[in-house]
Short mmCIF file of C-alpha atoms and ligand atoms in Angstrom, two decimals:
data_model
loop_
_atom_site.label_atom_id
_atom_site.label_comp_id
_atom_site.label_asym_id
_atom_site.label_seq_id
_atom_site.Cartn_x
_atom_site.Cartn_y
_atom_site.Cartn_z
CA UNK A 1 0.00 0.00 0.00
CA UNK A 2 1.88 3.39 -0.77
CA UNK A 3 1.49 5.76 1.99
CA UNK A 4 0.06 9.05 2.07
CA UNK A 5 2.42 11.82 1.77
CA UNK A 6 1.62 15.39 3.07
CA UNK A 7 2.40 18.21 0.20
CA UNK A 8 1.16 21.18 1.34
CA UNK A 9 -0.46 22.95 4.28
CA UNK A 10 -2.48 26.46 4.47
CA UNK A 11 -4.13 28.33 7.56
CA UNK A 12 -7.66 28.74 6.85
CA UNK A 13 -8.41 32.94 7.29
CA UNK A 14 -9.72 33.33 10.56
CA UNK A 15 -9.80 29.76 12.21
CA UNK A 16 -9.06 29.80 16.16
CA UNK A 17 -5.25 27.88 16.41
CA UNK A 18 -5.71 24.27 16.94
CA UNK A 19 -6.64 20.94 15.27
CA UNK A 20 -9.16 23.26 12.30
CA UNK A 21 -6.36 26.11 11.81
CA UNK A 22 -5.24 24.86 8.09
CA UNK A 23 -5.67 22.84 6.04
CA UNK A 24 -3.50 20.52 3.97
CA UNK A 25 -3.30 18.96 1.05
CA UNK A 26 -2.34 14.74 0.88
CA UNK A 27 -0.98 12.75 -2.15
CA UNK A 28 -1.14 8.76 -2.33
CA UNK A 29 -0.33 7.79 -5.97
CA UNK A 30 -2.26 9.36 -8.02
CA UNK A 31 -5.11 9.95 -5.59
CA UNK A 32 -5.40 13.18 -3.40
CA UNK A 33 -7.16 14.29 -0.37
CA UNK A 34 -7.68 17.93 1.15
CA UNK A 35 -7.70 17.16 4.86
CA UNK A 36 -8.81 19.81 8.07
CA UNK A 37 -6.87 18.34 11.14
CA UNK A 38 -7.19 15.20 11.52
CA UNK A 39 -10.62 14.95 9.20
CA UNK A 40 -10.71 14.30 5.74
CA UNK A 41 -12.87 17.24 3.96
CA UNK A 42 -12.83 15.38 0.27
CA UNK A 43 -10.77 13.05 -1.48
CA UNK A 44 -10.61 12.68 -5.52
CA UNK A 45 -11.59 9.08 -5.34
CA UNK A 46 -15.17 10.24 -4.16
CA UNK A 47 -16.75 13.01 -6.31
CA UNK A 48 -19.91 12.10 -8.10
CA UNK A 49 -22.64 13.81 -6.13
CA UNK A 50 -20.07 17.26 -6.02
CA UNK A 51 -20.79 17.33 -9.75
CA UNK A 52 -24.26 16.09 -9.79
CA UNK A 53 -24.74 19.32 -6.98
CA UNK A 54 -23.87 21.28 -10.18
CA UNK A 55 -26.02 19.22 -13.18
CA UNK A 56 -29.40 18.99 -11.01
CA UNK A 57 -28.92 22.45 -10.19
CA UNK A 58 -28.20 24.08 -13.67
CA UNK A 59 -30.68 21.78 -14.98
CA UNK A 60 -32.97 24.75 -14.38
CA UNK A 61 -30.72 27.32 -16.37
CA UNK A 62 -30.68 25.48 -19.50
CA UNK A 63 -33.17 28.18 -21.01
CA UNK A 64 -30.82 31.23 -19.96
CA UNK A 65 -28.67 32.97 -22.80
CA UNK A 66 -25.85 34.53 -20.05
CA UNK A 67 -26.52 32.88 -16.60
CA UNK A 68 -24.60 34.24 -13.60
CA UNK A 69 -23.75 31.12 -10.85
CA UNK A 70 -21.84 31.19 -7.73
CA UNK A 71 -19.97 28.72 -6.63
CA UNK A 72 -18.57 27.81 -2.69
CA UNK A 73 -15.88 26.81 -2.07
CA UNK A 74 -13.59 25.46 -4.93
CA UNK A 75 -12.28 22.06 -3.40
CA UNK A 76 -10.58 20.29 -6.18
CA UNK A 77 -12.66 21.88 -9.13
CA UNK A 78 -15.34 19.21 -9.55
CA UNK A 79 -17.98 20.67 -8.74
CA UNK A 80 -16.99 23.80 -10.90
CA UNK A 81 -16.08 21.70 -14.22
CA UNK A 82 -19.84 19.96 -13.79
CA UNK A 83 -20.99 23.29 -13.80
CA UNK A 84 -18.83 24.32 -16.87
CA UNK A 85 -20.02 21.38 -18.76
CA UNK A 86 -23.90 22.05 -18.63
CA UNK A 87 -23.75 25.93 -18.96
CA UNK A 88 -23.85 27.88 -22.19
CA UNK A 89 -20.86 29.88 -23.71
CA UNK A 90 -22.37 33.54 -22.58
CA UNK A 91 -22.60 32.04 -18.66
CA UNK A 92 -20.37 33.28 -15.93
CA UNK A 93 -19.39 31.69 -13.27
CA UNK A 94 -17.51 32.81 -9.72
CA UNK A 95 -16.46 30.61 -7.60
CA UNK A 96 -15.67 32.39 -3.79
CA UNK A 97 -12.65 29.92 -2.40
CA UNK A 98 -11.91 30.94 1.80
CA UNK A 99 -8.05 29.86 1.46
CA UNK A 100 -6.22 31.14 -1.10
CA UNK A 101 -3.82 28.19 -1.58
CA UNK A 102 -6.45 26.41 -2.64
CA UNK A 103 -6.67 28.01 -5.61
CA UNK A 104 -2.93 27.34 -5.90
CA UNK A 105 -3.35 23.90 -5.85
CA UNK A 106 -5.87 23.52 -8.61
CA UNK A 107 -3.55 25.82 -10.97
CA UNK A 108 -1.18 23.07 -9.62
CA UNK A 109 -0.68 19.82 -8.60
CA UNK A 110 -5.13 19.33 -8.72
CA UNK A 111 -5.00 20.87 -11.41
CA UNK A 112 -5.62 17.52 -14.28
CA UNK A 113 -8.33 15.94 -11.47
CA UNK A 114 -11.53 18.04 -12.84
CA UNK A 115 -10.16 18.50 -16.35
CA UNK A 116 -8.35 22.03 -15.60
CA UNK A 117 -11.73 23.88 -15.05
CA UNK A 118 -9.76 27.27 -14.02
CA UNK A 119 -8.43 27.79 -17.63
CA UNK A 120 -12.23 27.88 -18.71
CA UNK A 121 -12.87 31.49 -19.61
CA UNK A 122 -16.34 31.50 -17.80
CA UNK A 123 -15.03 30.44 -14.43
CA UNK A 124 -12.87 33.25 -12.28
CA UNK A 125 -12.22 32.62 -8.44
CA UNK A 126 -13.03 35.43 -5.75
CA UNK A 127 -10.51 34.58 -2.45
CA UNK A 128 -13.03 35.30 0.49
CA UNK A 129 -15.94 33.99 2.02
CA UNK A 130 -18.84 33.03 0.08
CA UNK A 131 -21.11 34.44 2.37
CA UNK A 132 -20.16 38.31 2.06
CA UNK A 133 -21.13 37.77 -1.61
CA UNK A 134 -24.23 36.29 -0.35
CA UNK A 135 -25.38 39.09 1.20
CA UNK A 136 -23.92 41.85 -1.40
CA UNK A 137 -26.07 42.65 -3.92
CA UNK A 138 -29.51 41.21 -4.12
CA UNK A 139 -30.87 39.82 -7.26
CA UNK A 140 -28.04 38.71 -9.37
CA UNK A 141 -27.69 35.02 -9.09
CA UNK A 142 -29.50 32.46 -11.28
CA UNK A 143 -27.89 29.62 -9.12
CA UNK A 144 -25.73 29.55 -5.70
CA UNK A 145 -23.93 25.66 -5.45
CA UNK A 146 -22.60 26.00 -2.25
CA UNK A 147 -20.29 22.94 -0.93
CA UNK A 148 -18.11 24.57 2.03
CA UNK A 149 -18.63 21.49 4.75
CA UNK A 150 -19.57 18.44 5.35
CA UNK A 151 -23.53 19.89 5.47
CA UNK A 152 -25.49 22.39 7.55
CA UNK A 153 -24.87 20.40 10.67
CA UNK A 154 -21.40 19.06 10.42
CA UNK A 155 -19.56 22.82 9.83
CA UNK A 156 -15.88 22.74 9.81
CA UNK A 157 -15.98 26.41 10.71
CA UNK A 158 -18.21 27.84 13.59
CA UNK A 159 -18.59 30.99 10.94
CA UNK A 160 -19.99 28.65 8.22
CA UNK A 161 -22.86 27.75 10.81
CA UNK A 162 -24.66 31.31 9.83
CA UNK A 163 -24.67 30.17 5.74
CA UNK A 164 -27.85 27.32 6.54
CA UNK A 165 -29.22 29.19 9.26
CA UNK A 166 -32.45 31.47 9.24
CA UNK A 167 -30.55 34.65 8.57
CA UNK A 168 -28.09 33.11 6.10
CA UNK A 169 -30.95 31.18 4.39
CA UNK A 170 -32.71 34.70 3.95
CA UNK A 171 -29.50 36.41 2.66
CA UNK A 172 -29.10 33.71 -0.31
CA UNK A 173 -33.00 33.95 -1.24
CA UNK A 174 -32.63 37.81 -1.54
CA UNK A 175 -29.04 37.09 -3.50
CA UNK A 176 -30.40 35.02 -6.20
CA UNK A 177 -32.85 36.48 -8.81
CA UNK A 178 -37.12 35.28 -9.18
CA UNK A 179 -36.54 31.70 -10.28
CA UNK A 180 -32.65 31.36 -8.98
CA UNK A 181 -32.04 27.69 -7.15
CA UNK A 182 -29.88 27.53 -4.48
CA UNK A 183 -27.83 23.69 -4.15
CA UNK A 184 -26.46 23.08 -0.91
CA UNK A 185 -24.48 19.55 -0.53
CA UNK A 186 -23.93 17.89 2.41
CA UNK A 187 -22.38 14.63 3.63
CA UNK A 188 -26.07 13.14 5.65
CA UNK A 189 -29.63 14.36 5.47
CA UNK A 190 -31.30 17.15 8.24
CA UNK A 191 -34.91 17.38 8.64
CA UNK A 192 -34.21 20.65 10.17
CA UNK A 193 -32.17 22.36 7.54
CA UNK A 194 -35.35 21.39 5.19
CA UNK A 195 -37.42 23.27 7.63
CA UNK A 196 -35.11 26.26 7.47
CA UNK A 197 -35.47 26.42 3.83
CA UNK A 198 -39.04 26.57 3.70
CA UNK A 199 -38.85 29.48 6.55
CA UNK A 200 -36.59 31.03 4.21
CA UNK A 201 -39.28 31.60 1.31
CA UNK A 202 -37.59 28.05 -0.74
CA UNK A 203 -39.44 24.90 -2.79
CA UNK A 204 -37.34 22.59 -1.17
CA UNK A 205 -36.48 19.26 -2.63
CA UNK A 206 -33.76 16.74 -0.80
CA UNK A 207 -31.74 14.22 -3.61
CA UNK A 208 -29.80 11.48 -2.11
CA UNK A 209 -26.93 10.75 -4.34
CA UNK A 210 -24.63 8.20 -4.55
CA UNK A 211 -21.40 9.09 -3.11
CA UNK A 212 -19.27 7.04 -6.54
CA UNK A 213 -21.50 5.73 -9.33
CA UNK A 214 -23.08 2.40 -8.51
CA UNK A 215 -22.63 3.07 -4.38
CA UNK A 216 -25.36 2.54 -2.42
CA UNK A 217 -24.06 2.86 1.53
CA UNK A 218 -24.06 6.21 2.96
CA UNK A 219 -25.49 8.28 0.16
CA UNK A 220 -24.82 12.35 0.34
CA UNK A 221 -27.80 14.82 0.20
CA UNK A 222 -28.14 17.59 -1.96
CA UNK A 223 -31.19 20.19 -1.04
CA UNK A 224 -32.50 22.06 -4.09
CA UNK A 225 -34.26 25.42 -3.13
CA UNK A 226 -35.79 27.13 -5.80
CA UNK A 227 -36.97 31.27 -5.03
C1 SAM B 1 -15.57 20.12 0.29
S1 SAM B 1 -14.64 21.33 -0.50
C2 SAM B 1 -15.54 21.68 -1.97
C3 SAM B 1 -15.46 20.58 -2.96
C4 SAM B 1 -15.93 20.96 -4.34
N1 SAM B 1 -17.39 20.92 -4.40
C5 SAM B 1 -15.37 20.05 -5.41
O1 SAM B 1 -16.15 19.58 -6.23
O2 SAM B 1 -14.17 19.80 -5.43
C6 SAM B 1 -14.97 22.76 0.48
C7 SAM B 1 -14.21 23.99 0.02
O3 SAM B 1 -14.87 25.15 0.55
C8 SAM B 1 -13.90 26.06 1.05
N2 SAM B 1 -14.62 26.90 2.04
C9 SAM B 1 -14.94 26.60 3.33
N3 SAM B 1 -15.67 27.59 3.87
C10 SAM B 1 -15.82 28.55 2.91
C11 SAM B 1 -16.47 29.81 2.86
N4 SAM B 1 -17.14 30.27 3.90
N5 SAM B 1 -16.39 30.53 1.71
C12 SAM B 1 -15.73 30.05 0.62
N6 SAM B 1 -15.08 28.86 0.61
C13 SAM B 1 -15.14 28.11 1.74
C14 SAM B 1 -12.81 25.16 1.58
O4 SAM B 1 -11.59 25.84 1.71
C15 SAM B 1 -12.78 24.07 0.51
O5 SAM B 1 -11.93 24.41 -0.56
#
């Protein structure tokens, strides 16, 4: 079995020092992993519902000549090349990345995994937190994909808590415009972040998806909310 080797590690902006502080990036052949402590946040052996968060989602932008998505966070790109492969040549599409050497990696070594999404012309990366673009201006999203945790109850960031919460939940309905669908991916279901979505003015629908094709243990949820 070859071992994992660590290549890289960057402090995540405003983490507390301890365990969560950075994160770092993990090579074992020619698989990877993106770890936070001692938890793995995603590997590139597991990616299929991180892309279908994207396909479901733009599903409903098919009709649109020039539609405007946000993405959070980046991750390894997968996510953002699903979204890529759907949309039309007019569509733009930002994806809001918390760590900057993130980005780094995926002009780097990640870079092949997703099929080099970042040289796409559409696709341009804001460094910051997805949420102050959540609650900038209102009305100019068609779609907001956001996969920043393991889901609304398993944050790796106490800040992240506020994105699926009442508040945050009314930000992103005000952010996207009349018809905009907001994705949210997380690693297990919550009856409670449904409920949330509702409160928040959403049609709510919850997909379990397979975590690799053919998988059935364990599947990941994905909540469409359509304003
Ligand atoms: C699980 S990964 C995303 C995986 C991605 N969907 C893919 O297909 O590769 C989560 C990413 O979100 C970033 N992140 C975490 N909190 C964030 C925030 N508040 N704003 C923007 N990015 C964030 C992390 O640094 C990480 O790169």
């Amino acid at each position: 079995m070859i071992p994992w080797k660590q290549l890289a590690s960057a402090p995540i902006p405003g983490a507390p020092a301890g365990d969560a502080s950075a994160l770092t990036l993990w090579q074992r052949g020619a698989e990877f992993s993106i770890r936070i402590g001692p938890m793995t946040l995603m590997t590139s052996r597991e990616h299929a519902s991180e892309e279908a968060l994207a396909a479901r989602a733009l599903e409903r932008c098919r009709e649109k000549r020039a539609p405007h998505v946000l993405i959070g966070g980046l991750g390894m790109g997968y996510t953002l090349a699903a979204a890529l492969r759907v949309l039309p040549a007019r569509a733009e599409v930002v994806v809001a990345e918390l760590v900057p050497a993130v980005e780094e990696w995926n002009r780097g070594p990640l870079s092949h995994l997703a099929g080099h999404p970042l040289r796409d012309p559409r696709a341009c990366v804001h460094i910051g937190d997805v949420s102050a673009l959540l609650r900038g201006p209102v009305g100019v999203w068609d779609a907001a994909l956001l996969d920043v945790d393991n889901g609304p109850s398993a944050t790796i960031r106490d800040a992240n808590a506020r994105l699926y919460s009442d508040s945050g939940l009314l930000d992103v309905h005000a952010a996207l415009r009349p018809g905009g669908v907001l994705a949210v991916w997380s690693s297990q279901s919550d009856a409670g972040f449904a409920k949330r979505l509702r409160r928040a003015g959403f049609r709510d629908e919850e997909l379990r998806l397979p975590t690799r094709p053919g998988q059935k243990a364990k599947p990941h949820a994905v909540w469409m909310g359509l304003r």
